[in-house]
Coordinates of C-alpha atoms in Angstrom, one line a residue:
E1 CA 5.0 12.4 -2.9
G2 CA 6.7 15.3 -4.5
Y3 CA 4.1 16.3 -6.4
T4 CA 2.0 16.6 -3.0
Q5 CA 4.5 19.0 -1.2
V6 CA 6.7 21.2 -4.0
S7 CA 3.9 25.0 -4.0
S8 CA 4.4 25.2 -7.8
K9 CA 1.2 25.2 -9.2
H10 CA 3.2 24.2 -12.5
K11 CA 3.2 21.1 -12.0
K12 CA 1.9 17.5 -13.3
L13 CA 1.6 14.3 -11.9
R14 CA 1.4 10.7 -13.8
I15 CA 1.4 7.5 -12.2
H16 CA 1.8 4.2 -14.4
T17 CA 1.7 0.8 -13.5
G18 CA 4.6 -1.6 -14.3
T19 CA 8.3 -1.1 -14.8
H20 CA 9.7 2.4 -16.0
F21 CA 10.1 1.2 -19.2
H22 CA 6.7 2.9 -20.1
P23 CA 6.8 6.3 -19.1
F24 CA 10.1 7.0 -20.4
H25 CA 10.7 4.8 -23.3
S26 CA 7.8 3.7 -25.3
D27 CA 6.4 6.0 -27.9
E28 CA 3.6 7.5 -25.9
G29 CA 5.6 8.3 -22.8
R30 CA 8.2 10.0 -25.5
A31 CA 6.1 11.8 -26.9
E32 CA 4.2 13.1 -23.5
Q33 CA 7.7 14.1 -22.3
L34 CA 8.6 15.8 -25.8
R35 CA 5.2 17.9 -25.0
W36 CA 6.1 18.9 -21.3
F37 CA 9.9 19.8 -22.5
D38 CA 8.6 21.5 -25.5
H39 CA 6.2 23.6 -23.6
W40 CA 8.7 24.5 -20.8
L41 CA 11.9 24.9 -23.3
K42 CA 11.1 26.4 -26.4
G43 CA 7.5 28.1 -25.8
I44 CA 5.6 26.1 -28.2
D45 CA 2.0 25.7 -26.8
T46 CA 1.6 21.8 -27.1
G47 CA -1.4 22.0 -25.3
I48 CA 0.0 20.0 -22.1
A49 CA -0.6 23.2 -19.8
E50 CA -4.2 22.8 -20.1
L51 CA -4.8 19.4 -19.3
P52 CA -5.7 18.0 -16.1
P53 CA -2.6 18.3 -14.0
V54 CA -3.1 14.5 -12.7
R55 CA -3.1 11.3 -15.1
I56 CA -3.3 7.8 -13.8
F57 CA -3.5 4.4 -15.1
V58 CA -6.5 2.4 -13.5
E59 CA -5.9 -1.7 -13.1
G60 CA -8.2 -3.6 -13.3
I61 CA -9.5 -2.2 -16.8
K62 CA -6.7 -0.9 -18.4
Q63 CA -7.1 2.6 -18.6
W64 CA -5.5 6.4 -18.6
R65 CA -7.8 8.8 -17.1
N66 CA -7.2 12.5 -16.2
E67 CA -7.8 13.6 -12.8
N68 CA -7.9 17.6 -11.0
E69 CA -5.8 16.7 -7.4
W70 CA -3.9 14.0 -5.7
P71 CA -5.3 12.5 -3.6
L72 CA -8.8 12.5 -5.2
A73 CA -11.2 14.9 -3.6
R74 CA -14.2 12.5 -4.3
A75 CA -12.5 9.2 -2.0
R76 CA -14.9 8.1 0.6
W77 CA -11.9 6.7 3.1
T78 CA -13.2 3.2 4.0
E79 CA -11.9 0.9 6.4
F80 CA -11.8 -2.9 5.9
F81 CA -11.3 -4.6 9.6
L82 CA -9.4 -7.7 10.1
R83 CA -12.1 -10.4 11.3
P84 CA -12.0 -13.9 12.5
R85 CA -11.6 -16.7 10.2
H86 CA -9.3 -14.1 7.7
Q87 CA -11.7 -12.2 7.0
L88 CA -11.6 -8.3 5.6
K89 CA -15.0 -6.8 6.8
A90 CA -16.2 -3.2 6.8
E91 CA -18.0 -4.2 10.4
P92 CA -15.4 -4.1 13.5
E93 CA -15.1 -6.8 16.0
P94 CA -17.7 -6.3 18.6
L95 CA -16.1 -8.7 21.2
G96 CA -12.9 -8.1 23.4
I97 CA -9.9 -9.9 23.1
E98 CA -10.8 -12.5 26.0
S99 CA -13.1 -13.8 23.1
V100 CA -11.1 -13.0 20.1
P101 CA -7.2 -13.9 20.2
P102 CA -4.6 -12.8 18.1
D103 CA -3.7 -14.3 14.7
G104 CA -0.2 -15.0 14.6
F105 CA 3.0 -16.8 12.4
Y106 CA 6.6 -17.9 13.5
Q107 CA 9.4 -17.0 10.9
P108 CA 12.6 -18.9 11.3
P109 CA 15.5 -16.5 9.5
L110 CA 15.8 -17.3 5.9
T111 CA 19.8 -19.2 7.4
V112 CA 17.2 -21.8 8.5
T113 CA 14.5 -21.8 6.2
D114 CA 13.6 -20.4 2.8
Q115 CA 10.1 -20.8 3.5
V116 CA 8.2 -17.2 4.4
Q117 CA 5.2 -17.3 6.7
V118 CA 2.3 -15.4 5.7
L119 CA -1.1 -14.0 7.3
R120 CA -4.0 -13.3 4.6
Y121 CA -7.2 -11.8 4.7
V122 CA -9.7 -11.9 2.4
T123 CA -12.9 -9.7 1.4
P124 CA -16.0 -11.1 0.4
P125 CA -16.3 -11.2 -3.6
M126 CA -17.1 -7.8 -4.7
T127 CA -20.7 -7.2 -5.7
E128 CA -19.5 -4.5 -7.6
D129 CA -17.1 -3.2 -9.6
T130 CA -15.1 -1.2 -7.1
E131 CA -12.3 1.3 -7.2
I132 CA -9.5 2.4 -4.9
T133 CA -7.0 4.7 -6.3
G134 CA -4.8 6.8 -4.2
P135 CA -2.3 5.7 -1.1
G136 CA -3.5 4.0 2.5
V137 CA -2.5 2.4 5.1
L138 CA -2.9 -0.7 7.7
V139 CA -3.1 0.3 11.4
M140 CA -2.3 -2.9 12.7
Y141 CA -1.7 -3.9 16.8
A142 CA 0.9 -6.4 16.9
S143 CA 3.6 -8.3 19.5
I144 CA 6.8 -9.5 19.0
D145 CA 8.8 -11.8 21.3
T146 CA 11.8 -9.8 20.0
E147 CA 13.1 -6.3 19.9
D148 CA 12.7 -6.1 16.7
T149 CA 11.1 -7.3 13.0
N150 CA 10.2 -6.1 9.4
F151 CA 6.5 -5.7 8.7
I152 CA 5.6 -6.2 4.8
V153 CA 2.1 -5.9 3.6
K154 CA 0.9 -6.5 0.3
L155 CA -2.5 -6.0 -1.3
N156 CA -3.7 -8.3 -4.3
D157 CA -6.5 -9.1 -6.4
I158 CA -8.3 -12.6 -6.8
D159 CA -10.1 -13.0 -9.5
P160 CA -13.5 -15.8 -9.4
H161 CA -10.6 -18.7 -10.5
G162 CA -8.2 -17.9 -7.6
K163 CA -5.6 -16.0 -9.8
R164 CA -3.6 -13.4 -7.6
S165 CA -2.3 -10.5 -9.1
P166 CA -0.5 -7.9 -7.3
V167 CA -1.6 -4.2 -6.7
T168 CA 0.6 -2.4 -3.8
T169 CA 2.5 -2.8 -0.8
G170 CA 4.1 -1.1 2.2
W171 CA 6.5 -1.9 4.5
L172 CA 7.7 -1.1 8.4
K173 CA 10.3 -1.8 10.5
A174 CA 8.9 -2.5 13.8
S175 CA 11.5 -0.3 15.6
H176 CA 10.6 2.9 13.5
R177 CA 7.3 2.4 14.4
E178 CA 7.0 6.1 15.9
V179 CA 5.1 8.9 13.9
D180 CA 5.0 12.2 13.9
E181 CA 1.4 13.4 14.1
S182 CA 2.3 17.0 12.7
K183 CA 2.9 15.4 9.5
S184 CA 0.7 13.2 9.1
K185 CA -2.6 12.8 7.2
P186 CA -5.2 10.0 8.2
W187 CA -4.2 7.9 5.0
R188 CA -0.2 9.1 5.2
P189 CA 1.7 8.5 8.6
H190 CA 4.9 10.4 8.3
H191 CA 7.5 8.2 10.0
P192 CA 10.6 10.5 10.6
H193 CA 13.1 7.8 10.9
T194 CA 15.6 9.6 12.8
R195 CA 15.8 6.9 16.0
A196 CA 15.4 3.2 16.4
L197 CA 12.8 2.3 19.4
P198 CA 13.1 -1.3 20.6
V199 CA 10.1 -3.3 20.9
V200 CA 9.4 -4.6 24.5
P201 CA 8.7 -8.5 24.0
G202 CA 5.0 -9.3 24.0
E203 CA 4.0 -5.8 24.7
I204 CA 1.2 -4.3 21.8
C205 CA 2.1 -2.2 19.9
R206 CA 0.2 0.4 17.4
Y207 CA 2.1 0.1 14.0
A208 CA 0.8 2.7 11.0
I209 CA 1.8 1.0 8.1
R210 CA 1.9 3.3 4.9
I211 CA 0.6 1.4 1.8
Y212 CA 1.9 3.0 -1.3
S213 CA -0.3 4.4 -3.7
M214 CA -2.4 1.9 -6.4
S215 CA -5.3 2.6 -8.5
N216 CA -7.2 -0.6 -9.2
V217 CA -10.9 -1.8 -9.8
F218 CA -11.6 -4.5 -8.3
K219 CA -14.3 -6.3 -10.7
A220 CA -17.8 -7.8 -9.3
G221 CA -16.8 -11.6 -8.4
H222 CA -13.0 -10.1 -7.5
R223 CA -11.8 -10.4 -4.1
M224 CA -9.2 -8.3 -1.8
E225 CA -6.4 -9.8 -0.2
L226 CA -4.0 -8.3 2.8
E227 CA -0.8 -10.2 3.2
I228 CA 1.2 -9.8 6.3
R229 CA 4.5 -11.0 6.2
S230 CA 7.8 -10.4 8.1
Q231 CA 10.3 -11.5 5.2
E232 CA 10.3 -10.7 1.3
S233 CA 10.6 -14.2 -0.4
S234 CA 13.0 -14.7 -3.5
D235 CA 10.1 -15.1 -5.9
D236 CA 8.4 -12.5 -5.3
P237 CA 6.8 -10.8 -8.3
M238 CA 7.1 -7.3 -7.3
A239 CA 10.9 -7.9 -6.8
A240 CA 11.5 -7.7 -10.8
L241 CA 10.0 -4.2 -10.5
L242 CA 12.8 -3.2 -8.0
P243 CA 16.4 -2.2 -8.7
P244 CA 19.3 -4.9 -7.9
D245 CA 19.7 -5.3 -4.1
A246 CA 16.8 -3.1 -3.3
A247 CA 15.2 -5.9 -1.1
H248 CA 14.9 -5.5 2.6
L249 CA 17.3 -6.7 4.6
P250 CA 15.9 -10.0 6.5
S251 CA 16.0 -10.4 10.2
G252 CA 18.2 -13.2 11.6
R253 CA 16.3 -13.5 14.4
A254 CA 13.5 -16.3 14.7
T255 CA 10.6 -14.4 15.5
T256 CA 6.6 -15.4 16.8
H257 CA 4.2 -12.3 15.4
K258 CA 0.8 -12.0 17.2
I259 CA -1.6 -10.1 15.0
Y260 CA -4.8 -8.3 17.3
R261 CA -8.1 -7.6 16.1
D262 CA -10.5 -7.3 18.9
K263 CA -12.6 -4.5 19.7
D264 CA -10.1 -3.0 21.8
H265 CA -7.3 -3.4 18.7
A266 CA -9.3 -3.0 15.6
S267 CA -6.6 -3.7 13.3
H268 CA -7.7 -2.4 9.7
L269 CA -7.0 -0.9 6.1
L270 CA -8.2 2.2 5.7
L271 CA -8.3 2.9 1.7
P272 CA -9.4 5.4 -0.7
V273 CA -12.7 3.7 -2.5
I274 CA -13.9 5.7 -5.5
P275 CA -17.5 6.5 -6.5

């Protein structure tokens, strides 16, 4: 976010995977920092100024790659629609709400149960290696029976044996669904977070949920999975990457969530597919 907004042309972006250890403390990470500091603080020509400004680590194929901009100019912004039987497909739903009832889940508070309810939608197996690099968004139409909830979404890579690997995640509090269109892009909704707008129970609302930047090759035979939940699980592997006490405050109210995906409520992912 800082890289896209800073005006200086003398800027570099490095997008890595895993914890903070590698970019700051590994031999490779420290060497790159020294090249940067030697150039700007000591006037030594380390060659770093001539390198492309963006360097990313691509999961799935485990490779570093240089790029010239962020997001990538050659990205094909592609919609993946939530469809019946928990499928993600390229084609939108042709039928109306009278023929396509919503999916749903009921989440009691964690003081009652430690079980986190999850809705999952999965693509068919990839017919070829498919790279998704950049930020994304889940545009989702939903109703709840309370005035507020959390929406926590995750993208996973599922291999042919069913092993699930986390790719990225995103969050939105329902009462903070307001979007400032003047500061938004189709792939990056801007939520001002200056006020809470309580949800009218039972009303279908549009939620644009930011999905944080990723770079992953879904290999042929793998599937992409979308998860939707309202609470964070204590055994979530992503939690290991966060500072202590950085989890989202859970809701204390039992809430029924309905996710709509009919012709007039075309809930979908918008993701940058790289040719």
